[in-house]
């Protein structure tokens, strides 16, 4: 492993320490729980708290989205593992301004279980946690089983819209409804060109043969829908756009926001190469791109690959997307 | 090559097209020259123009730093190759507000030659180009030959300070002096763990053996000062900090700004792991960190590795660093 790590079992510990040092103006560690990252301004009395949580190794997700107008607190799991129920609970405590907390997270078994436990524990303390479960990953289940799909980079849009909505003084139900609408409007697809390695394991737990690509790969190397010969970027981009847009079936004229994210080891110039064709495909269907994010927004350790996320916009989502944020991960 | 590219000879073409599509609110192509990126607001009458240029493959450098309070225009070279004199000239034309242009670039033979030619051509049109040549890469020459050192990520601080200074209405001489002071105050070091491949070549033109690291590697794989066994991240970070700070010899109490940049295929969490120790080393010498940037700010295709840049600050440089920028690469 050609990697910058210390003890493979302390990757998360070391990452979080460096993260808090680098961004001390925006974030701090949770009180008594180093597996919670809290935005400096939180909690805000009267404001609905907005939290998430997830496994580590996806940086800047999840921790990098803690900050003003975004997430108030983030529960931090081990690499590719759910945070504990206790960490979700502590994140809710840190974010609680007295009017409830929304927990906006991805659809994974461990996260579902731990969030449920945290909800019960929080209720005993008088903290109401409402949830929205992200399921934007198109290839992880068919259109008739959307509730089974995993959550991926669409979560960023969900956090951003909900964070801005909460800052406006919206109620718990309103923030939850906005987050739900944001993620319902998102579709994502991942393409894998090379695997990643959990440092404590020391070798990849899945393979992508040279000359091939995994279409629909998940954020932890979950198998996609098919393995294909690696094609020129323009063809890959067309395939990504087709999968996402066919599932979305948006009316011509709809405005959308786009994320093209690297998975960790794909250089930025290749994301721009993909976007050149993605933009052509999206606008070719009569859609209008309102905002574009290109970069490493949601990664999987040193996986080689890229994801595309398209969110359909309405007037309110546009307004919420335009609100400035002050968090480590976003311009 | 597990990469998202089309024709290997058109990587720059495709990158620039996708880049301009993604960031059309901030940048545009040069008039009649698709190897120049121009900030949307440029030129500004009466303002000193601020430009740079360099080889592609370092994204978000150089193009991502075009924007308000940063660079007015950027000349774009082929992968790891200098832009042409014509592109430097066109960048100067696009940035020219009538009071001269500073060209702030890195110390490489091709860039030096082409900028010199551009200066002569621009003079014929009545455009004065002043230059500052970045040489922050500590390991590329000894302390008695600093003028021979290459420019690397310190250029970002040079652009940022000069861009903000120009926006304040400073004269050509003042902007040049500020840029010179900014880069004089920078020291950088790179560590390579894995090579990168020019797509048209198809295989790496240098090797880093598994289990080793190249200390002092350049942005194009230029050999460093030594090859060592790969160590735990904390030891690597200490070595990086020592090389940079020993060359710098700053008085205790000095405030500094820090960039820890990935080289393309190193995941963000590892940069935070490095930073955890880098911060300890810097503050352990009595220095104070005023600002920290962690991420892929200046890369080398899909090279595995990281760089550290430390800039010593004075009151004015702090003020300039604090000015908000609106460019694709920086929060």
XYZ file of C-alpha atoms in Angstrom:
662
model
C 0.000 0.000 0.000
C 1.534 3.277 -1.155
C -0.432 5.349 1.331
C 0.076 8.059 3.940
C -1.198 6.302 7.056
C 0.030 5.399 10.516
C -1.556 2.504 12.367
C -4.130 1.073 9.912
C -6.580 0.754 12.787
C -6.300 4.454 13.588
C -6.962 5.962 10.173
C -10.233 7.557 11.280
C -8.726 8.821 14.537
C -5.839 10.467 12.658
C -8.058 11.833 9.903
C -10.438 13.493 12.343
C -7.578 15.013 14.326
C -6.024 16.561 11.234
C -9.434 17.695 9.982
C -10.299 19.564 13.159
C -6.854 21.188 13.230
C -7.184 22.327 9.622
C -10.698 23.745 9.967
C -10.860 24.909 13.583
C -12.551 28.109 12.409
C -15.534 26.081 11.161
C -15.716 22.872 13.205
C -14.897 21.304 16.544
C -14.988 17.830 18.070
C -18.137 16.784 19.902
C -18.136 17.207 23.663
C -16.792 13.947 25.034
C -17.175 12.130 21.719
C -14.350 12.300 19.169
C -16.595 10.538 16.654
C -18.799 13.599 16.279
C -17.893 16.710 14.309
C -19.826 19.844 15.233
C -20.128 23.097 13.315
C -18.688 25.993 15.342
C -21.980 27.875 15.360
C -24.083 24.945 16.610
C -26.425 24.626 18.327
C -28.558 27.625 17.395
C -31.451 28.175 19.797
C -34.782 27.744 18.045
C -33.275 26.443 14.801
C -33.995 22.918 13.620
C -30.773 20.950 13.895
C -29.510 19.263 10.723
C -27.255 16.236 11.100
C -25.945 13.290 9.179
C -23.533 10.459 9.740
C -21.806 7.756 7.790
C -18.720 5.657 7.418
C -15.323 7.284 6.976
C -13.235 7.010 3.828
C -15.618 9.176 1.792
C -13.939 12.485 2.612
C -14.805 15.284 2.247
C -18.115 13.501 2.998
C -19.417 13.411 5.595
C -17.404 15.633 7.933
C -16.517 18.291 5.372
C -20.142 19.366 5.080
C -20.386 20.533 8.695
C -20.691 24.294 8.724
C -22.981 27.264 8.501
C -26.077 26.764 6.325
C -25.219 23.070 6.000
C -24.875 20.427 8.696
C -24.801 21.269 12.382
C -23.208 17.976 13.378
C -21.924 14.767 11.805
C -21.599 11.287 13.334
C -18.358 9.635 12.215
C -18.089 5.916 11.594
C -15.059 3.721 11.077
C -13.917 3.217 7.470
C -16.925 2.169 5.379
C -18.900 1.432 8.595
C -21.880 3.113 10.184
C -21.353 5.422 13.124
C -22.654 4.006 16.403
C -26.115 4.829 17.715
C -24.334 6.755 20.486
C -22.552 8.941 17.932
C -25.799 9.664 16.071
C -27.360 10.514 19.439
C -24.468 12.788 20.398
C -24.655 14.510 17.003
C -28.367 15.169 17.648
C -27.581 16.537 21.117
C -24.946 18.885 19.700
C -27.315 20.114 16.977
C -30.401 20.443 19.140
C -31.673 23.993 19.365
C -34.922 22.966 21.040
C -37.076 22.542 17.949
C -36.046 19.088 16.828
C -33.359 17.599 14.632
C -33.444 16.111 11.150
C -31.044 13.270 10.454
C -30.367 13.066 6.708
C -28.417 9.941 5.875
C -27.845 7.240 3.290
C -29.755 3.981 2.956
C -27.369 1.380 4.409
C -28.337 -1.361 6.863
C -25.976 -0.258 9.629
C -26.952 3.380 9.410
C -30.656 2.518 9.387
C -30.276 0.422 12.518
C -28.144 2.882 14.438
C -30.257 5.899 13.557
C -33.367 4.036 14.762
C -31.703 3.347 18.097
C -30.561 6.959 18.357
C -34.123 8.167 17.764
C -35.366 6.144 20.738
C -32.558 7.303 22.984
C -33.050 10.930 21.951
C -36.799 10.761 22.582
C -36.091 9.910 26.227
C -34.231 13.203 26.455
C -37.003 15.122 24.774
C -35.179 15.496 21.454
C -37.302 14.681 18.414
C -35.323 13.281 15.473
C -37.021 13.215 12.090
C -35.270 11.370 9.276
C -34.848 11.373 5.535
C -33.103 8.392 3.972
C -31.212 9.068 0.749
C -31.662 6.597 -2.104
C -30.318 8.337 -5.186
C -28.062 5.521 -6.478
C -29.986 4.377 -9.560
C -28.172 1.094 -10.181
C -28.550 -0.249 -6.646
C -32.193 -1.314 -7.208
C -34.814 -1.075 -9.916
C -37.251 1.805 -10.345
C -40.041 -0.261 -8.724
C -37.889 -0.679 -5.600
C -36.567 2.813 -5.188
C -36.781 2.543 -1.413
C -34.058 -0.129 -1.559
C -31.571 2.083 -3.358
C -28.453 3.304 -1.577
C -27.681 6.936 -0.901
C -24.644 8.496 -2.555
C -23.582 11.985 -3.663
C -27.171 13.229 -3.918
C -26.923 13.513 -0.146
C -24.839 16.658 -0.633
C -27.746 18.407 -2.337
C -30.125 17.109 0.353
C -27.888 18.508 3.103
C -27.436 21.802 1.313
C -31.124 22.430 0.699
C -32.166 21.307 4.175
C -29.371 23.251 5.866
C -30.411 26.454 4.118
C -34.085 25.803 4.868
C -33.398 25.270 8.576
C -31.377 28.491 8.690
C -34.468 30.333 7.402
C -36.297 29.313 10.563
C -38.423 26.540 9.044
C -40.134 23.974 11.264
C -38.972 20.391 11.677
C -41.682 19.179 9.309
C -40.765 21.800 6.717
C -37.043 21.001 6.830
C -37.792 17.295 6.587
C -40.123 17.849 3.631
C -37.523 19.959 1.842
C -34.823 17.337 2.369
C -37.174 14.636 1.129
C -38.044 16.631 -1.970
C -34.359 17.361 -2.648
C -33.319 13.721 -2.527
C -36.432 12.563 -4.407
C -35.261 14.874 -7.166
C -31.764 13.316 -7.288
C -30.437 10.435 -9.350
C -26.814 9.210 -9.265
C -24.604 6.650 -11.010
C -21.062 5.494 -10.292
C -18.453 4.057 -12.662
C -15.498 2.178 -11.174
C -12.134 1.813 -12.937
C -10.040 0.636 -10.003
C -10.651 -0.744 -6.521
C -9.758 0.612 -3.089
C -8.148 -0.962 -0.073
C -9.161 -0.810 3.560
C -5.783 -0.237 5.237
C -6.417 -2.800 7.968
C -7.153 -5.412 5.291
C -4.190 -4.480 3.144
C -5.560 -5.595 -0.218
C -8.633 -4.653 -2.269
C -11.756 -6.619 -1.360
C -12.953 -6.410 -4.934
C -11.271 -6.265 -8.321
C -11.763 -4.327 -11.526
C -9.783 -5.949 -14.293
C -7.593 -3.607 -16.378
C -9.396 -2.688 -19.557
C -12.815 -2.976 -17.938
C -15.161 -0.739 -15.963
C -17.852 -1.498 -13.403
C -21.077 0.300 -14.324
C -23.181 1.226 -11.320
C -20.529 0.546 -8.686
C -21.420 1.487 -5.123
C -19.463 3.710 -2.776
C -17.917 0.714 -1.041
C -17.241 -1.300 -4.159
C -20.711 -2.867 -4.201
C -21.062 -4.588 -7.582
C -22.707 -2.597 -10.329
C -25.181 -3.768 -12.918
C -22.553 -4.877 -15.417
C -18.865 -5.009 -16.264
C -17.957 -3.591 -19.654
C -14.813 -2.937 -21.643
C -13.468 0.499 -20.701
C -14.577 2.947 -23.382
C -13.531 6.441 -24.391
C -14.637 9.047 -21.860
C -17.328 10.446 -24.127
C -19.025 7.049 -24.355
C -18.724 6.513 -20.612
C -20.243 9.937 -20.006
C -23.111 9.235 -22.401
C -23.802 5.962 -20.596
C -23.761 7.699 -17.193
C -26.096 10.432 -18.411
C -28.446 7.948 -20.046
C -28.798 5.787 -16.928
C -29.465 8.800 -14.731
C -31.759 10.672 -17.091
C -33.770 7.640 -18.234
C -34.587 6.920 -14.595
C -35.418 10.561 -13.981
C -37.685 11.276 -16.998
C -37.715 15.049 -16.577
C -39.782 17.380 -18.696
C -37.927 19.424 -21.266
C -37.060 22.829 -19.831
C -36.478 21.487 -16.322
C -33.544 23.106 -14.558
C -31.055 20.784 -12.893
C -27.978 20.877 -10.671
C -25.101 18.532 -11.419
C -22.294 16.957 -9.416
C -19.479 15.093 -11.161
C -17.422 13.684 -8.318
C -14.182 11.739 -8.368
C -14.029 8.611 -6.232
C -10.610 9.415 -4.758
C -7.849 8.651 -7.229
C -9.259 10.093 -10.425
C -7.625 13.370 -11.365
C -9.710 16.487 -11.813
C -8.945 16.889 -15.505
C -10.701 13.581 -16.241
C -13.828 14.785 -14.454
C -13.837 17.809 -16.742
C -13.412 15.505 -19.745
C -16.464 13.513 -18.605
C -18.414 16.697 -17.942
C -17.839 17.971 -21.463
C -20.046 15.148 -22.774
C -22.353 14.973 -19.753
C -23.280 18.603 -20.338
C -23.979 17.895 -23.994
C -26.227 14.960 -23.070
C -28.156 16.868 -20.406
C -28.756 19.951 -22.507
C -29.478 17.711 -25.504
C -32.581 16.516 -23.656
C -33.805 20.067 -23.313
C -32.754 20.373 -19.678
C -31.003 23.477 -18.351
C -28.012 23.216 -16.037
C -28.372 25.771 -13.262
C -25.307 24.834 -11.197
C -22.365 22.465 -11.625
C -19.987 20.999 -9.071
C -16.897 19.160 -10.348
C -14.346 17.670 -7.968
C -13.833 15.219 -5.160
C -17.101 15.824 -3.313
C -17.890 12.259 -2.182
C -15.121 9.684 -2.488
C -14.255 6.086 -1.634
C -10.688 6.054 -0.333
C -8.428 5.693 -3.381
C -11.008 4.166 -5.699
C -10.522 5.119 -9.347
C -13.804 6.225 -10.839
C -16.440 8.910 -10.960
C -20.066 9.550 -10.107
C -22.719 11.694 -11.733
C -25.602 13.190 -9.760
C -28.434 15.167 -11.338
C -30.999 16.997 -9.200
C -34.175 18.444 -10.710
C -34.825 21.939 -9.388
C -37.860 24.020 -8.554
C -37.846 27.657 -7.525
C -37.367 26.948 -3.855
C -34.594 24.386 -4.344
C -32.783 26.889 -6.576
C -33.007 29.539 -3.900
C -31.760 27.126 -1.244
C -28.921 25.954 -3.457
C -27.849 29.568 -3.925
C -27.446 30.220 -0.204
C -23.760 30.616 0.640
C -22.300 27.927 2.836
C -19.227 28.053 5.019
C -17.978 24.479 5.357
C -14.656 22.792 4.550
C -15.891 20.857 1.525
C -17.697 23.441 -0.583
C -16.766 26.637 -2.361
C -4.533 2.959 -18.384
C -7.698 2.982 -16.285
C -8.551 6.564 -17.160
C -11.463 8.662 -18.406
C -10.007 10.048 -21.626
C -10.834 10.155 -25.304
C -8.056 10.673 -27.833
C -4.855 10.821 -25.754
C -3.683 13.728 -27.890
C -6.804 15.733 -27.060
C -6.802 15.536 -23.280
C -6.168 19.262 -22.884
C -8.757 20.157 -25.509
C -11.400 18.030 -23.780
C -10.454 19.217 -20.296
C -10.716 22.873 -21.224
C -14.072 22.340 -22.927
C -15.550 20.656 -19.876
C -13.996 23.252 -17.578
C -15.536 26.198 -19.383
C -18.920 24.468 -19.483
C -18.800 23.754 -15.751
C -17.740 27.245 -14.706
C -19.271 29.492 -17.329
C -20.352 31.882 -14.572
C -16.700 32.562 -13.728
C -14.626 31.938 -16.849
C -14.671 31.959 -20.631
C -12.350 30.924 -23.437
C -9.969 33.536 -24.825
C -11.081 35.358 -27.945
C -9.781 33.293 -30.829
C -7.467 31.249 -28.625
C -8.825 28.121 -26.917
C -5.563 27.841 -24.974
C -6.391 30.874 -22.865
C -8.878 30.930 -19.988
C -10.211 34.357 -19.062
C -12.041 35.411 -15.922
C -15.545 36.660 -16.757
C -14.904 40.092 -15.262
C -11.659 40.704 -17.185
C -10.303 43.049 -18.329
C -11.018 45.771 -15.774
C -10.123 49.240 -17.045
C -7.356 50.771 -14.961
C -6.626 47.598 -12.999
C -3.275 45.853 -13.309
C -3.874 42.549 -15.084
C -2.743 39.390 -13.282
C -1.962 36.333 -15.387
C -0.163 33.035 -15.243
C 0.333 30.036 -17.451
C 1.689 26.549 -17.265
C 1.404 23.015 -18.481
C -1.856 21.110 -18.123
C -2.291 18.054 -15.917
C -1.992 20.061 -12.701
C -5.700 20.827 -12.371
C -7.174 22.742 -10.654
C -3.920 24.622 -11.379
C -3.592 26.679 -13.416
C -7.011 27.300 -14.957
C -9.004 26.875 -11.753
C -7.493 30.020 -10.275
C -8.984 32.318 -12.893
C -11.611 34.459 -11.248
C -12.367 37.591 -9.308
C -9.584 38.741 -6.961
C -7.294 36.081 -8.425
C -6.088 35.631 -11.989
C -7.549 37.598 -14.890
C -6.281 35.150 -17.506
C -4.352 31.904 -17.775
C -2.278 30.549 -20.666
C -2.837 26.814 -21.071
C -0.062 24.447 -22.161
C -0.217 20.854 -23.317
C 0.205 18.197 -20.598
C 3.321 19.027 -18.578
C 4.433 21.491 -21.290
C 4.694 25.265 -21.329
C 2.011 27.305 -23.057
C 3.190 28.968 -26.250
C 4.463 32.532 -26.315
C 1.332 33.352 -28.305
C -0.888 32.043 -25.520
C 0.992 34.034 -22.884
C 0.615 37.088 -25.148
C -3.098 36.463 -25.627
C -3.547 36.043 -21.874
C -1.852 39.419 -21.373
C -4.106 41.009 -24.006
C -7.224 39.615 -22.308
C -6.079 40.853 -18.888
C -4.849 44.246 -19.986
C -6.769 47.103 -18.408
C -4.310 49.719 -19.619
C -1.980 49.801 -16.634
C 0.204 46.824 -17.322
C 0.086 43.107 -16.613
C 2.006 40.920 -14.163
C 2.783 37.393 -15.290
C 3.311 35.188 -12.225
C 4.593 31.786 -13.241
C 6.819 28.882 -12.255
C 10.531 28.524 -12.950
C 10.675 26.060 -15.832
C 12.814 26.435 -18.953
C 9.927 26.402 -21.414
C 7.849 28.888 -19.464
C 10.820 31.220 -19.026
C 11.492 31.201 -22.744
C 7.896 31.670 -23.846
C 7.144 34.410 -21.327
C 10.241 36.304 -22.530
C 9.008 36.139 -26.094
C 5.528 37.220 -25.034
C 6.993 40.250 -23.235
C 8.656 41.429 -26.444
C 5.542 40.871 -28.522
C 3.358 42.635 -25.965
C 5.705 45.628 -25.782
C 5.134 46.221 -29.504
C 1.433 46.587 -28.699
C 2.111 48.932 -25.807
C 1.377 46.320 -23.121
C 3.963 46.196 -20.345
C 4.385 42.756 -18.784
C 6.230 42.552 -15.471
C 7.101 39.090 -14.164
C 7.642 37.186 -10.961
C 9.099 33.701 -11.232
C 8.096 31.248 -8.510
C 10.837 29.126 -6.967
C 9.352 27.675 -3.806
C 10.311 24.003 -4.348
C 13.030 23.555 -1.726
C 14.498 20.268 -2.962
C 14.983 21.369 -6.560
C 18.190 23.323 -5.752
C 20.239 24.256 -2.699
C 19.685 27.366 -0.571
C 22.643 29.093 -2.280
C 20.952 28.618 -5.666
C 17.396 29.551 -4.833
C 16.957 31.200 -8.215
C 17.293 27.742 -9.807
C 14.440 26.232 -7.815
C 11.183 25.269 -9.504
C 7.829 26.815 -8.725
C 5.113 24.631 -7.246
C 2.063 25.134 -5.006
C 3.435 28.345 -3.492
C 2.269 29.897 -6.739
C -1.285 29.726 -5.412
C -0.415 32.055 -2.547
C 1.470 34.330 -4.957
C -1.570 34.536 -7.261
C -3.951 35.094 -4.372
C -1.962 37.923 -2.779
C -1.205 39.625 -6.100
C -4.766 39.228 -7.330
C -6.150 40.886 -4.218
C -3.520 43.635 -4.373
C -4.343 44.430 -7.997
C -8.037 44.600 -7.150
C -7.221 47.295 -4.582
C -5.969 49.498 -7.409
C -2.245 49.043 -6.800
C 0.287 49.978 -9.487
C 2.158 47.465 -11.643
C 5.270 47.871 -9.484
C 3.269 47.393 -6.298
C 1.517 44.258 -7.527
C 4.829 42.836 -8.741
C 6.497 43.585 -5.404
C 3.661 41.955 -3.481
C 3.816 38.822 -5.644
C 7.590 38.683 -5.210
C 7.295 39.012 -1.445
C 4.584 36.356 -1.319
C 6.627 33.778 -3.211
C 9.854 34.709 -1.388
C 7.966 33.840 1.777
C 6.963 30.375 0.470
C 8.721 27.049 0.776
C 7.370 23.750 -0.590
C 8.263 20.048 -0.625
C 6.765 17.109 -2.500
C 6.703 13.418 -1.587
C 5.948 10.893 -4.315
C 4.491 7.442 -3.655
C 3.413 6.529 -7.167
C 4.101 7.770 -10.712
C 1.795 9.250 -13.309
C 1.309 8.545 -16.983
C 1.058 10.935 -19.890
C -1.845 9.399 -21.854
C -0.094 9.751 -25.215
C 2.897 7.845 -23.818
C 0.791 5.175 -22.159
C 3.199 4.196 -19.393
C 4.848 6.099 -16.530
C 8.084 7.853 -17.514
C 9.457 7.326 -14.017
C 9.018 4.684 -11.330
C 8.547 4.664 -7.595
C 9.116 1.166 -6.273
C 6.422 -0.187 -3.923
C 7.540 0.285 -0.331
C 9.565 3.400 -1.167
C 8.945 7.118 -1.439
C 10.652 9.843 -3.438
C 11.513 12.779 -1.171
C 11.522 16.107 -2.970
C 9.800 14.905 -6.128
C 8.886 17.577 -8.675
C 5.502 18.227 -10.205
C 6.408 16.303 -13.343
C 8.159 13.442 -11.598
C 11.516 15.240 -11.499
C 13.739 13.180 -9.184
C 13.860 14.253 -5.577
C 16.850 14.399 -3.266
C 16.563 10.803 -2.099
C 14.532 7.611 -2.219
C 13.617 6.196 1.190
C 11.565 3.326 2.535
C 7.958 4.459 2.889
C 7.385 5.373 6.525
C 4.312 5.930 8.677
C 2.526 9.156 7.809
C 3.640 10.909 10.991
C 7.299 10.359 10.084
C 6.724 11.469 6.500
C 4.978 14.598 7.758
C 7.810 15.362 10.165
C 10.319 15.015 7.335
C 8.259 17.293 5.084
C 7.932 19.911 7.810
C 11.625 19.725 8.691
C 12.795 20.216 5.107
C 10.492 23.183 4.598
C 11.034 24.846 7.959
C 14.799 24.339 8.107
C 15.099 26.126 4.769
C 12.747 28.854 5.971
C 14.291 29.630 9.403
C 11.379 31.745 10.643
C 11.390 33.574 13.950
C 9.227 32.114 16.690
C 5.861 33.813 16.712
C 5.728 34.182 12.923
C 2.304 33.553 11.431
C 2.120 31.217 8.447
C -0.349 29.925 5.879
C -0.235 26.256 4.922
C -1.243 24.210 1.889
C -1.250 20.423 2.031
C -2.075 19.367 -1.518
C -2.631 15.947 -2.978
C -0.854 15.164 -6.246
C -3.919 13.638 -7.913
C -4.552 10.118 -6.655
C -4.062 10.531 -2.922
C -7.356 10.578 -1.043
C -8.283 13.520 1.126
C -8.268 11.570 4.379
C -4.545 10.905 3.982
C -3.864 14.617 3.582
C -5.631 15.181 6.904
C -3.535 12.417 8.464
C -0.380 14.177 7.251
C -1.672 17.527 8.446
C -2.248 16.249 11.961
C 1.535 15.903 12.377
C 2.483 18.836 10.137
C 0.462 21.129 12.405
C 2.218 19.722 15.474
C 5.619 20.314 13.879
C 4.834 23.858 12.758
C 3.353 24.979 16.047
C 6.131 23.115 17.884
C 8.575 25.608 16.411
C 6.603 28.482 17.875
C 4.937 29.400 14.590
C 1.235 30.219 14.389
C -0.943 28.843 11.604
C -3.225 31.584 10.331
C -4.879 29.691 7.455
C -4.861 26.106 6.201
C -5.802 24.677 2.823
C -6.096 20.879 2.500
C -7.070 19.256 -0.774
C -6.162 18.811 -4.399
C -4.970 22.364 -5.061
C -2.040 21.642 -7.403
C -1.778 18.135 -8.822
C 0.189 16.020 -11.299
C -2.295 13.888 -13.208
C -2.793 10.711 -11.164
C 0.468 10.874 -9.232
C 0.225 9.427 -5.728
C 1.777 11.806 -3.250
C 1.447 15.102 -1.432
C 3.065 18.493 -1.139
C 3.459 20.880 1.772
C 3.718 24.639 1.285
C 4.359 27.088 4.119
C 4.142 30.846 3.570
C 5.368 33.314 6.197
C 2.871 36.135 6.658
C 3.041 39.815 7.456
C 0.098 42.095 8.109
C -0.456 42.928 4.473
C -0.175 39.358 3.226
C -2.714 38.308 5.873
C -5.129 40.970 4.692
C -4.666 39.945 1.062
C -5.107 36.277 1.911
C -8.386 37.111 3.643
C -9.924 38.714 0.556
C -12.705 36.506 -0.793
C -12.078 34.996 -4.184
C -14.563 33.700 -6.709
C -12.744 31.101 -8.794
C -13.387 27.408 -9.509
C -10.519 26.065 -7.415
C -10.881 27.829 -4.072
C -13.508 27.988 -1.369
